[in-house]
Short mmCIF file of C-alpha atoms in Angstrom, two decimals:
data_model
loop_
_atom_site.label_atom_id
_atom_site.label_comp_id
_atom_site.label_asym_id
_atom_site.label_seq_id
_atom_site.Cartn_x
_atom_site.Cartn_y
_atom_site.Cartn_z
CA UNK A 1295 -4.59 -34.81 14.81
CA UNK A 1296 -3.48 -34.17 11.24
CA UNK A 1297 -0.28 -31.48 11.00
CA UNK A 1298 -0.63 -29.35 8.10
CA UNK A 1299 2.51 -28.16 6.62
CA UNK A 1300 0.70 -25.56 4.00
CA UNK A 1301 -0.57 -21.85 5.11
CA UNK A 1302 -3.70 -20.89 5.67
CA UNK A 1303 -5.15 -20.07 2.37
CA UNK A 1304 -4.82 -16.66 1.25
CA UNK A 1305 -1.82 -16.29 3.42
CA UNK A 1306 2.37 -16.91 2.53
CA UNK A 1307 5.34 -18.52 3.59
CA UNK A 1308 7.97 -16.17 3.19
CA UNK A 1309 11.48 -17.35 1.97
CA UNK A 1310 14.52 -15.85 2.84
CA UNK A 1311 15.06 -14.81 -0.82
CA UNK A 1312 12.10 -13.36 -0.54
CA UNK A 1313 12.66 -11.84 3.23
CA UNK A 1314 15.80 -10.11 1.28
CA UNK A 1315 14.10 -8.26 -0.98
CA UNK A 1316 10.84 -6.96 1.13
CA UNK A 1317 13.57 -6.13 3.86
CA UNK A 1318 15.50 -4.07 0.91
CA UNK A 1319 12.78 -2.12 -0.41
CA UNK A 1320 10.99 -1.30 2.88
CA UNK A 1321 14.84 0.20 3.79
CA UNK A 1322 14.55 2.01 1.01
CA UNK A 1323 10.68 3.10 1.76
CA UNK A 1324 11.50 4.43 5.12
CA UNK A 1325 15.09 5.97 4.33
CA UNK A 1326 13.41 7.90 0.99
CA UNK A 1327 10.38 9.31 3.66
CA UNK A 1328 12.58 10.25 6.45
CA UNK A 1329 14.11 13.07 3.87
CA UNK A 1330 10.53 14.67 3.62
CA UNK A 1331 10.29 14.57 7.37
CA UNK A 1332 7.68 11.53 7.81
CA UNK A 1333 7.43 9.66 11.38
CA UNK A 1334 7.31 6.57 11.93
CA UNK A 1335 4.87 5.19 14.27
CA UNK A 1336 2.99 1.67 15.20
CA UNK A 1337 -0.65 0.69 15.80
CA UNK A 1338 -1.73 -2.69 17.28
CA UNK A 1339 -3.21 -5.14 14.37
CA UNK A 1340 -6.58 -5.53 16.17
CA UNK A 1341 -8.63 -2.74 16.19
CA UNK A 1342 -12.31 -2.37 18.24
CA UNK A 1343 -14.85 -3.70 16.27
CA UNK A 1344 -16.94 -0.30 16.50
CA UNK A 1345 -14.00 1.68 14.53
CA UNK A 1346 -13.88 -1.15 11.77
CA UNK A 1347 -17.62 -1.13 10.95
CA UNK A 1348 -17.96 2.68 11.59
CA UNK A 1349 -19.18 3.11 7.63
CA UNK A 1350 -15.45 4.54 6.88
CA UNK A 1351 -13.93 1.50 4.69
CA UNK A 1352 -16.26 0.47 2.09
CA UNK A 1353 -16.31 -2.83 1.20
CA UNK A 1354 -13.49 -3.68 3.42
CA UNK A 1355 -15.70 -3.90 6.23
CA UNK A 1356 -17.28 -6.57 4.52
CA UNK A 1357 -13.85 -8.96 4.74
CA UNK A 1358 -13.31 -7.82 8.41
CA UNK A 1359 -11.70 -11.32 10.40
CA UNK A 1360 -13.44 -11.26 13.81
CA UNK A 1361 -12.29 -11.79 16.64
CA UNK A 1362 -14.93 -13.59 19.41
CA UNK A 1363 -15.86 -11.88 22.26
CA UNK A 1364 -14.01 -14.62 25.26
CA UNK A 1365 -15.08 -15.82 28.80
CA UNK A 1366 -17.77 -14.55 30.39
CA UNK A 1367 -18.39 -11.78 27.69
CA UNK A 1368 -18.83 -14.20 25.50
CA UNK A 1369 -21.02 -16.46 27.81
CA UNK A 1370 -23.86 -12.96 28.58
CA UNK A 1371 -23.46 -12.23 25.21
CA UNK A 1372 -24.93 -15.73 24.34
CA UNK A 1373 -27.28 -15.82 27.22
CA UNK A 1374 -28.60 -12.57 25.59
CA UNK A 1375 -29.35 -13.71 22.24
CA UNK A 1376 -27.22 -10.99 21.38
CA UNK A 1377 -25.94 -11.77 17.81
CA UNK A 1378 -22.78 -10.27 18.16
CA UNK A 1379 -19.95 -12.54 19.19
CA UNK A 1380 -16.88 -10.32 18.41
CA UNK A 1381 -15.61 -7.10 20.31
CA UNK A 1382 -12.67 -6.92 18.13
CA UNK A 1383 -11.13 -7.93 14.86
CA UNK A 1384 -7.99 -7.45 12.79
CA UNK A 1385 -7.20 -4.31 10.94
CA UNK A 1386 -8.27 -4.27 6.79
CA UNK A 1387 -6.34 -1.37 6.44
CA UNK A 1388 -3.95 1.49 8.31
CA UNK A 1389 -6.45 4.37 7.61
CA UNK A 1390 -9.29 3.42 10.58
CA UNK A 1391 -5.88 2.62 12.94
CA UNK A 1392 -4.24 5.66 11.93
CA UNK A 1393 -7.71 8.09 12.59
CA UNK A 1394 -7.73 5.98 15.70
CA UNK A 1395 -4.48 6.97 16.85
CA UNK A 1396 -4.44 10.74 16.37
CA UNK A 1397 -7.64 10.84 18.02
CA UNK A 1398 -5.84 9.60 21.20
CA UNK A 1399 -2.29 10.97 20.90
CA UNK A 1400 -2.91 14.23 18.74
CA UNK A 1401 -2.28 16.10 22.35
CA UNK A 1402 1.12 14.80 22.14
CA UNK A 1403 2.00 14.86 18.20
CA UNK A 1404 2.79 17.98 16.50
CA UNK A 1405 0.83 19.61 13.59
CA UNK A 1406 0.91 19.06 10.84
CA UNK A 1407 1.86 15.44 11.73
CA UNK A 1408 3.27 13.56 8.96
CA UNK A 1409 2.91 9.89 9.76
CA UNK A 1410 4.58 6.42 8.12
CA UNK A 1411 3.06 3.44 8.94
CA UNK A 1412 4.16 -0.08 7.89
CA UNK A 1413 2.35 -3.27 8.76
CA UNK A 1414 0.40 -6.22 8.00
CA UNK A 1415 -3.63 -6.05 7.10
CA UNK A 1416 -5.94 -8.88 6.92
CA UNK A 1417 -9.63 -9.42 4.28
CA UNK A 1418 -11.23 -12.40 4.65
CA UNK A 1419 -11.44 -12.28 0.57
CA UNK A 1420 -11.38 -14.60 -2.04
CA UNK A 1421 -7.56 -15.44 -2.37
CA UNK A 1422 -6.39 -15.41 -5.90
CA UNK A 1423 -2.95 -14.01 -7.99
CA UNK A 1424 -1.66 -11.43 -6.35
CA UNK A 1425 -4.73 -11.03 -4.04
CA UNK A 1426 -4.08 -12.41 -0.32
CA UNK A 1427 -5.50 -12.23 3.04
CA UNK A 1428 -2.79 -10.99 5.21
CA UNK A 1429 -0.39 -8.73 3.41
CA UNK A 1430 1.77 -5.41 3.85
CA UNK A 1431 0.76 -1.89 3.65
CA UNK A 1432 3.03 0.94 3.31
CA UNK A 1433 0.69 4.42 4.26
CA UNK A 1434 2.10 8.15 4.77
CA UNK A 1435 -0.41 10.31 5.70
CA UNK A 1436 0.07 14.18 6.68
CA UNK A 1437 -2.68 15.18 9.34
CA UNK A 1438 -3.84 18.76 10.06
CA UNK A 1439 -2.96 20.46 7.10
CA UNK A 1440 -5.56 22.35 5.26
CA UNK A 1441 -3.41 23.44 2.38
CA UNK A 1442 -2.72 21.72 -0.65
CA UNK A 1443 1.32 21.69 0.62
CA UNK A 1444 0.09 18.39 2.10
CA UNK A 1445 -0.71 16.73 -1.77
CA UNK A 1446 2.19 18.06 -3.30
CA UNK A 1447 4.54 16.84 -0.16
CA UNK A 1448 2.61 13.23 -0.71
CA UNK A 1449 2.97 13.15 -4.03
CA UNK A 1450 6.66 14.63 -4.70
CA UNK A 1451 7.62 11.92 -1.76
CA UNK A 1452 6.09 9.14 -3.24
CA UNK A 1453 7.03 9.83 -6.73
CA UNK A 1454 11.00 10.10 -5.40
CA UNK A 1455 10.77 7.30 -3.32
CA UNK A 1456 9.42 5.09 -6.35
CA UNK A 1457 11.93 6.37 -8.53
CA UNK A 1458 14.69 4.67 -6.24
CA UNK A 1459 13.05 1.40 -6.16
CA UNK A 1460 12.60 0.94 -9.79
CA UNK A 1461 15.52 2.30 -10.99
CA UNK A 1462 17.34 -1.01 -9.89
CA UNK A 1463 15.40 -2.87 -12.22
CA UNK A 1464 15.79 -0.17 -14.96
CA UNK A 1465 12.45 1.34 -14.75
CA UNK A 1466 12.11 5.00 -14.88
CA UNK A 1467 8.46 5.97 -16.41
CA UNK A 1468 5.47 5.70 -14.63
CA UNK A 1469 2.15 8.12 -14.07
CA UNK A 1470 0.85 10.15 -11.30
CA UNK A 1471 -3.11 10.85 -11.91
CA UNK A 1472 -4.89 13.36 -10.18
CA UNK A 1473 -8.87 14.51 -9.81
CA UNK A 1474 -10.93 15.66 -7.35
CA UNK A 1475 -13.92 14.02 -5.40
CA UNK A 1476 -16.04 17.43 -5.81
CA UNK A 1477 -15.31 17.34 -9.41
CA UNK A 1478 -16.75 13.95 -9.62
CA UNK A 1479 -19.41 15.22 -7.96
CA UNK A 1480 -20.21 18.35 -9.84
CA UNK A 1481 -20.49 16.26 -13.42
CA UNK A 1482 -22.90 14.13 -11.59
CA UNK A 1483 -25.41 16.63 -10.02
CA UNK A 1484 -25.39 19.19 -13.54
CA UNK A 1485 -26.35 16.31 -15.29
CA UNK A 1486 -29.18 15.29 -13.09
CA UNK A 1487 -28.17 12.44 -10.59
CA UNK A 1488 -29.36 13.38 -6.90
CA UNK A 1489 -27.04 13.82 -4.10
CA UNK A 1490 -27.46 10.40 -2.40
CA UNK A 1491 -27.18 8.62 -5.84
CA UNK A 1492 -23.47 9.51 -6.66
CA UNK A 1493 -21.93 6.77 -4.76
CA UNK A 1494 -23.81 4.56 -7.18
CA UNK A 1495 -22.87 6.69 -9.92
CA UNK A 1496 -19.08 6.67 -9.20
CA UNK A 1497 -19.18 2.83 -8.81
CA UNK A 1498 -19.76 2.62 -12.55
CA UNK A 1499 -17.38 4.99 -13.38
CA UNK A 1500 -14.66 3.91 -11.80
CA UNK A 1501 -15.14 0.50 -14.36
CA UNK A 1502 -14.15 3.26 -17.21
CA UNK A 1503 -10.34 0.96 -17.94
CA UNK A 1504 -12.45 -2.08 -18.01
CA UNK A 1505 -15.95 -1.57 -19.40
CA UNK A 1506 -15.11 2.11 -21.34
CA UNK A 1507 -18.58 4.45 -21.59
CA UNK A 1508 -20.67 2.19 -23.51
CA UNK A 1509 -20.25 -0.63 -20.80
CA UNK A 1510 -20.86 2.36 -18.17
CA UNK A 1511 -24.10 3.37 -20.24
CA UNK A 1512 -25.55 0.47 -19.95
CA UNK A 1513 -24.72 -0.53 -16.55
CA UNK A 1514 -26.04 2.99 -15.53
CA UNK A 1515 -29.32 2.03 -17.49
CA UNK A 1516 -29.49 -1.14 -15.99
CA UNK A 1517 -29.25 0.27 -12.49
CA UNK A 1518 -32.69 2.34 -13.36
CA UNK A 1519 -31.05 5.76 -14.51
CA UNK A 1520 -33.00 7.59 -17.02
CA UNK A 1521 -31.67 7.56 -20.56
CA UNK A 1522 -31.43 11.13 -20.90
CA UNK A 1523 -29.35 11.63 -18.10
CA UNK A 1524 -26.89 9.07 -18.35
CA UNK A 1525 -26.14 10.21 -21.81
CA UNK A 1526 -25.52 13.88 -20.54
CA UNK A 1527 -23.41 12.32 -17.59
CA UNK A 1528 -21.44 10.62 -19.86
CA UNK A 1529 -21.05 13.12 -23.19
CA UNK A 1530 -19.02 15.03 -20.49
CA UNK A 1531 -16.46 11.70 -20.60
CA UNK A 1532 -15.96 11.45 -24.20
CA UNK A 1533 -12.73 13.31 -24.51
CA UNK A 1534 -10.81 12.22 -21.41
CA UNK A 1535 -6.95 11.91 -23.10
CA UNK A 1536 -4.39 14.66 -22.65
CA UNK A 1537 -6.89 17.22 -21.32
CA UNK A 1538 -6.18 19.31 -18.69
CA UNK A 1539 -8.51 20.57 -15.67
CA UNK A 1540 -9.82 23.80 -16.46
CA UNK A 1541 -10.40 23.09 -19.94
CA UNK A 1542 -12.41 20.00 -18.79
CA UNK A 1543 -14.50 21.74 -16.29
CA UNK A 1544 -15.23 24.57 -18.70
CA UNK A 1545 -18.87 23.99 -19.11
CA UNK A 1546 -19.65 22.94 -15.27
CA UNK A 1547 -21.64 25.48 -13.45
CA UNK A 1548 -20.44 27.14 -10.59
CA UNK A 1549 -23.44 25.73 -9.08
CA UNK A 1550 -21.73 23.05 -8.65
CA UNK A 1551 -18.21 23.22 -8.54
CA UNK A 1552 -16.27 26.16 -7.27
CA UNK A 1553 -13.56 27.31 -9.32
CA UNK A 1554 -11.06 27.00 -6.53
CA UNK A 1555 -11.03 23.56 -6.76
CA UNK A 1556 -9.86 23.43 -10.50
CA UNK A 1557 -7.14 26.16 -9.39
CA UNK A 1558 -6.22 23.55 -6.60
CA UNK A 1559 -5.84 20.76 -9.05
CA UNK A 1560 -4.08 22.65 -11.32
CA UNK A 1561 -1.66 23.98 -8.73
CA UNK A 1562 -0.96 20.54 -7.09
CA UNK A 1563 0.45 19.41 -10.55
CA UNK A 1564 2.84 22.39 -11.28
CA UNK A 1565 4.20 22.16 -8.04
CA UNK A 1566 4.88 18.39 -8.17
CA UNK A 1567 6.41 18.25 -11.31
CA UNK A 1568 8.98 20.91 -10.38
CA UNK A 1569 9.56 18.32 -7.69
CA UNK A 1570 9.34 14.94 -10.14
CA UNK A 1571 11.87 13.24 -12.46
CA UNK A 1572 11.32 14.70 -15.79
CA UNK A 1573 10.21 10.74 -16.62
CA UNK A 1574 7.63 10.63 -14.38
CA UNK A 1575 4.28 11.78 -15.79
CA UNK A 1576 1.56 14.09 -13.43
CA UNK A 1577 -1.66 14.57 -15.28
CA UNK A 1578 -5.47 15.50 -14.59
CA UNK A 1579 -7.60 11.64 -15.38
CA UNK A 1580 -11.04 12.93 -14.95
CA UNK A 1581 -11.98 9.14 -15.17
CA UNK A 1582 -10.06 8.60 -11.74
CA UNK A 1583 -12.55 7.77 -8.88
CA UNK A 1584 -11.05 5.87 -6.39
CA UNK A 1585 -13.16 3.64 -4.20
CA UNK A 1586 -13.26 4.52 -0.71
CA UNK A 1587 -16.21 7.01 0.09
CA UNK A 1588 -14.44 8.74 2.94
CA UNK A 1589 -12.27 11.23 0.08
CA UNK A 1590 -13.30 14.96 0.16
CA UNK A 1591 -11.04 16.73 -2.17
CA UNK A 1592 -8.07 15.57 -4.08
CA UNK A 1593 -7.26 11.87 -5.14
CA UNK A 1594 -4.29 10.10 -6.80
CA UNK A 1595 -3.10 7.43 -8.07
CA UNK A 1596 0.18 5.92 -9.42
CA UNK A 1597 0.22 3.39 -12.81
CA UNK A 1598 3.14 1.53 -14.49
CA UNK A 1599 3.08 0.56 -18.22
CA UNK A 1600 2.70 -3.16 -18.40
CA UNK A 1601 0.87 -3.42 -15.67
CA UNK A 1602 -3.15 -3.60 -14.98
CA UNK A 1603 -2.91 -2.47 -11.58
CA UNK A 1604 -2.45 0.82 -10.12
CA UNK A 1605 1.13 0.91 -7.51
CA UNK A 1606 -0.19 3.65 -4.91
CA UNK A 1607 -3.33 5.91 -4.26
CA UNK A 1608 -4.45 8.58 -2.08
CA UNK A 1609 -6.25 11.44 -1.33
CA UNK A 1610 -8.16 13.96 0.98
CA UNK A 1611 -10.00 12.88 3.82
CA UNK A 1612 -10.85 15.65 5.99
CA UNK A 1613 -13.85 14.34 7.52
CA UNK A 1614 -12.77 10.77 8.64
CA UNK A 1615 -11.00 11.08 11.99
CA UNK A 1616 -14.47 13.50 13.25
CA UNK A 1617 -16.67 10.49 12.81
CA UNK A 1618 -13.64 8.64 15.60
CA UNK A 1619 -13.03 12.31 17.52
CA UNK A 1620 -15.94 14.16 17.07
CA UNK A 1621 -13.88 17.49 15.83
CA UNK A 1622 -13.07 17.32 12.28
CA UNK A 1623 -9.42 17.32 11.35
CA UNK A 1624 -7.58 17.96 7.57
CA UNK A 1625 -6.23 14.47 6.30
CA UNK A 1626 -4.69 13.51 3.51
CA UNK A 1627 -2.93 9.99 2.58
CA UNK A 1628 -1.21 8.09 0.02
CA UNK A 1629 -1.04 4.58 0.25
CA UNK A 1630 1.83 2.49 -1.29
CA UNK A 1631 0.81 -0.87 -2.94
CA UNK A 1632 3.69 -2.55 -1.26
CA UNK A 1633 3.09 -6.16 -2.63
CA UNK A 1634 2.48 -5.24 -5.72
CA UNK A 1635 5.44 -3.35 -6.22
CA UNK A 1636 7.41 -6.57 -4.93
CA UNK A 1637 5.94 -8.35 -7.81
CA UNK A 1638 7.10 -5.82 -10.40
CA UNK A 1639 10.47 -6.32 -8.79
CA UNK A 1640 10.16 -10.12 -9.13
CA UNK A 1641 9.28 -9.73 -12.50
CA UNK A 1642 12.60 -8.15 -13.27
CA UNK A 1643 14.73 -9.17 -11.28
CA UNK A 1644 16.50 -12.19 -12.67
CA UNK A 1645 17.64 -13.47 -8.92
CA UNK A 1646 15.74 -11.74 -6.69
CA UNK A 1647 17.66 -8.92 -3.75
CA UNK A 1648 21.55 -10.01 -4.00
CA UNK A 1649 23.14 -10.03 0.05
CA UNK A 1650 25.93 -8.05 -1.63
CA UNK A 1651 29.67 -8.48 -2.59
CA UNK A 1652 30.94 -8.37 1.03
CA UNK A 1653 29.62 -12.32 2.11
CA UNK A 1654 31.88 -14.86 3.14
CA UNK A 1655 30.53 -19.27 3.45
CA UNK A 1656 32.64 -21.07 5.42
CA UNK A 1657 32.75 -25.22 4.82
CA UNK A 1658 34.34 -26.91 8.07
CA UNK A 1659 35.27 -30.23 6.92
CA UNK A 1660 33.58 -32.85 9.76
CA UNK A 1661 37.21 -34.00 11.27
CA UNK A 1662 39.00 -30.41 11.52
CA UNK A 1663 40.74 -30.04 15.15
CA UNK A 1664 39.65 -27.53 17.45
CA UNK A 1665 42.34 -25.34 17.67
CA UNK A 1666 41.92 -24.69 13.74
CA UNK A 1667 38.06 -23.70 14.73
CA UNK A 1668 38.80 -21.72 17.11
CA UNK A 1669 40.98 -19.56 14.90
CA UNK A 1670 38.22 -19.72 12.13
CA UNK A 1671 35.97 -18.18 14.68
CA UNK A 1672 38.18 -15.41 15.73
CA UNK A 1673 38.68 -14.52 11.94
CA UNK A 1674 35.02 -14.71 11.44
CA UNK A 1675 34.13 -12.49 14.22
CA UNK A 1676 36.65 -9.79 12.86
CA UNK A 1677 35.51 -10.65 9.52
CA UNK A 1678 31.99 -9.39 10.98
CA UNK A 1679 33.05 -6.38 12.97
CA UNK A 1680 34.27 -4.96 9.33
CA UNK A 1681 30.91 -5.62 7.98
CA UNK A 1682 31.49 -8.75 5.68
CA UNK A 1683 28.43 -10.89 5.70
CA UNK A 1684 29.65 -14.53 7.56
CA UNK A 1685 28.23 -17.90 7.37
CA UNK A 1686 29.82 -20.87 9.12
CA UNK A 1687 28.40 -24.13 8.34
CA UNK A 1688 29.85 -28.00 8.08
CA UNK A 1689 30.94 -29.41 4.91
CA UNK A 1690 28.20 -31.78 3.20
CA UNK A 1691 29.10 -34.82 1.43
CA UNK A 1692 27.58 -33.27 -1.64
CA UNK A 1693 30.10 -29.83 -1.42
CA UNK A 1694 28.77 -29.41 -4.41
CA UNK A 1695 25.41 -29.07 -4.18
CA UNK A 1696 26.01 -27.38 -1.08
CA UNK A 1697 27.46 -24.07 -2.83
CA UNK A 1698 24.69 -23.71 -4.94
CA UNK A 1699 22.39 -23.72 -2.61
CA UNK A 1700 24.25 -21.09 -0.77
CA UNK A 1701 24.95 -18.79 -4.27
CA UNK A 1702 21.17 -19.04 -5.10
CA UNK A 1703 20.95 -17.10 -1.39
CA UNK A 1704 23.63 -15.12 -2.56
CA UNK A 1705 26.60 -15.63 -1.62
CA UNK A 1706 29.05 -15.87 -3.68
CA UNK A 1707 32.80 -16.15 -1.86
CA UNK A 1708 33.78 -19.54 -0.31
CA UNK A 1709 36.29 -21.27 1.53
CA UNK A 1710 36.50 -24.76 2.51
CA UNK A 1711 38.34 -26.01 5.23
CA UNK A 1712 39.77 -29.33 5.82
CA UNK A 1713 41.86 -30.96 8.82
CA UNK A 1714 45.34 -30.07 7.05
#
């Protein structure tokens, strides 16, 4: 049988270079959310299959990697003609596993819980640049909170936490954008869309950074929307820069939007920004939809100039972990695009993460006596105890070529030694 050395597609080899660096930031991840009083926990990567096509994760459960029923289950499923093969599969995302969890532990946790979870996910999707099948998400979440001290905590903690990261590669200035799910709503049903056609609705807005309105118009059209109504959907989107979200919600009828939610909006971003670097930007984007039906209030998102991709996103989810429990409890998340902020560090860094200036490579010469080993051991086990970083290795032929190698992986402090 034929070995293949290559990954399965859509999947990486991981270098130790590139070890270094994920390592390094998810240290920093975890250190910058212990401050704000986040837990870590764990859930296992395969999940029932029930809870990953439950109707919670979009599209996601579309890429779900199955995992076949075995044995005899598999055998009376078969005998059955039952179609389905799988009882489980791996997790797409940490939101399902998370809802899950509390569902089962929330006797033991206390409330409000405010969860970190760090792990690999897995879509069976089309690999491409930066798009893979198994890669790392980053999620806090803050269960059982009904107040809006659960966005600002998110979003003050993320915001700080990014700051960190990407100030080691000089970056300072990125965006936090905020909106709310009922607001989306609201513009939708005043202008005439029904109830059970919003999901539709929001799928073409959400293309606004790609397609702007008039590519939205006539998608909308397209899609069998009357004229008349998809040009009073979108007059409401014409002015959408530096606007903030009372003065955009003036003409919505409290019909259809309560005017506690634009007080909640607007509250969420004065309290984070007196939380915020003074170069980080918090702003209303009424354009903001964010794909995942399961939001019921506030969503976020985090951009970078430079960049077409958004870093992190979140938001209010208060009816998810009832469809897993059957009682409804307050949820709200913000998930960190871990990968992708490993390929803005990549992009900047010149080296990738450095070990430090503590390291130490040791070249033993192939005919050096054991007694002179033995000391070189010693040394290097004291050498460790202090914290210096300690590699031990024989002496190539090409020394050379052998020290580069090494200073590519960072170190940079070397000593050969030879029988006298």
């Amino acid at each position: 049988m034929k070995f293949i050395k290559t990954p399965v597609k859509g999947m990486c080899d991981m270098l130790p270079a590139d070890m270094r660096m994920r390592e390094h930031v998810l240290g920093m991840i975890k250190e910058s959310y212990a401050k704000y009083g986040f837990m870590q926990i764990e859930t296992p990567v395969m999940e029932h299959i029930e809870n990953l096509t439950s109707k919670q994760g979009g599209d996601n459960e579309k890429l779900i990697f199955k995992v076949m029923k075995r044995g005899a289950d598999l055998q009376r499923a078969i005998d059955s003609g039952n179609q389905e093969f799988a009882d489980n599969g791996l997790r797409y995302d940490l939101t399902v596993p998370l809802a899950r969890y509390y569902a089962n532990n929330k006797e033991n946790l206390p409330t409000p819980f405010k969860a970190l979870q760090i792990g690999n996910v897995w879509r069976a999707d089309k690999p491409q640049k930066g798009r893979f099948r198994q890669f790392t998400q980053c999620d806090i979440d803050i269960l059982g909170d009904d107040t809006n001290l659960a966005e600002i905590e998110l979003i003050a903690a993320t915001s700080d936490m990014l700051s960190q990261i990407f100030a080691e590669v000089g970056i300072s200035e990125f965006t936090i954008h905020i909106n709310d799910r009922r607001i989306l709503s609201a513009i939708a049903l005043q202008a005439g869309f029904k109830e059970e056609e919003i999901p539709s609705v929001l799928i073409s807005l959400d293309k606004f950074d790609k397609i702007g309105l008039d590519g939205i118009h006539a998608e909308l059209v397209e899609n069998g929307y009357g004229e008349d109504i998809v040009e009073c959907y979108l007059s409401v989107y014409k002015a959408t820069e530096s606007v903030d979200c009372a003065a955009f919600c003036s003409n919505i009828s409290e019909k259809f939007l309560e005017r506690s939610v634009i007080q909640n909006v607007e509250e969420i971003i004065s309290c984070a920004k007196a939380m915020i670097s003074d170069q980080v930007t918090i702003s209303f984007d009424p354009t903001l939809v964010r794909g995942m039906g399961y939001y019921t209030g506030p969503i976020f998102e985090v951009s970078i100039n430079g960049y077409n991709f958004s870093i992190a996103g979140g938001g209010r989810y208060d009816k998810m972990i009832g469809k897993f429990s059957g009682q409804d409890v307050h949820a709200t998340g913000f998930s960190i695009g871990f990968e992708r902020i490993i390929t803005i560090l990549k992009d900047k860094m010149d080296n990738g993460a450095k070990l430090g200036t503590d390291n130490l490579a040791i070249l033993i010469a192939k005919d050096v006596p054991l007694d002179k080993k033995i000391a070189l051991f010693k040394e290097a086990k004291t050498l460790r105890e202090d914290g210096t970083v300690v590699t031990i290795q024989p002496m190539r032929k090409n020394v050379k070529q052998q020290i580069t190698k090494l200073e590519n992986e960072g170190f940079n402090n070397f000593r050969k030694i030879y029988k006298d």
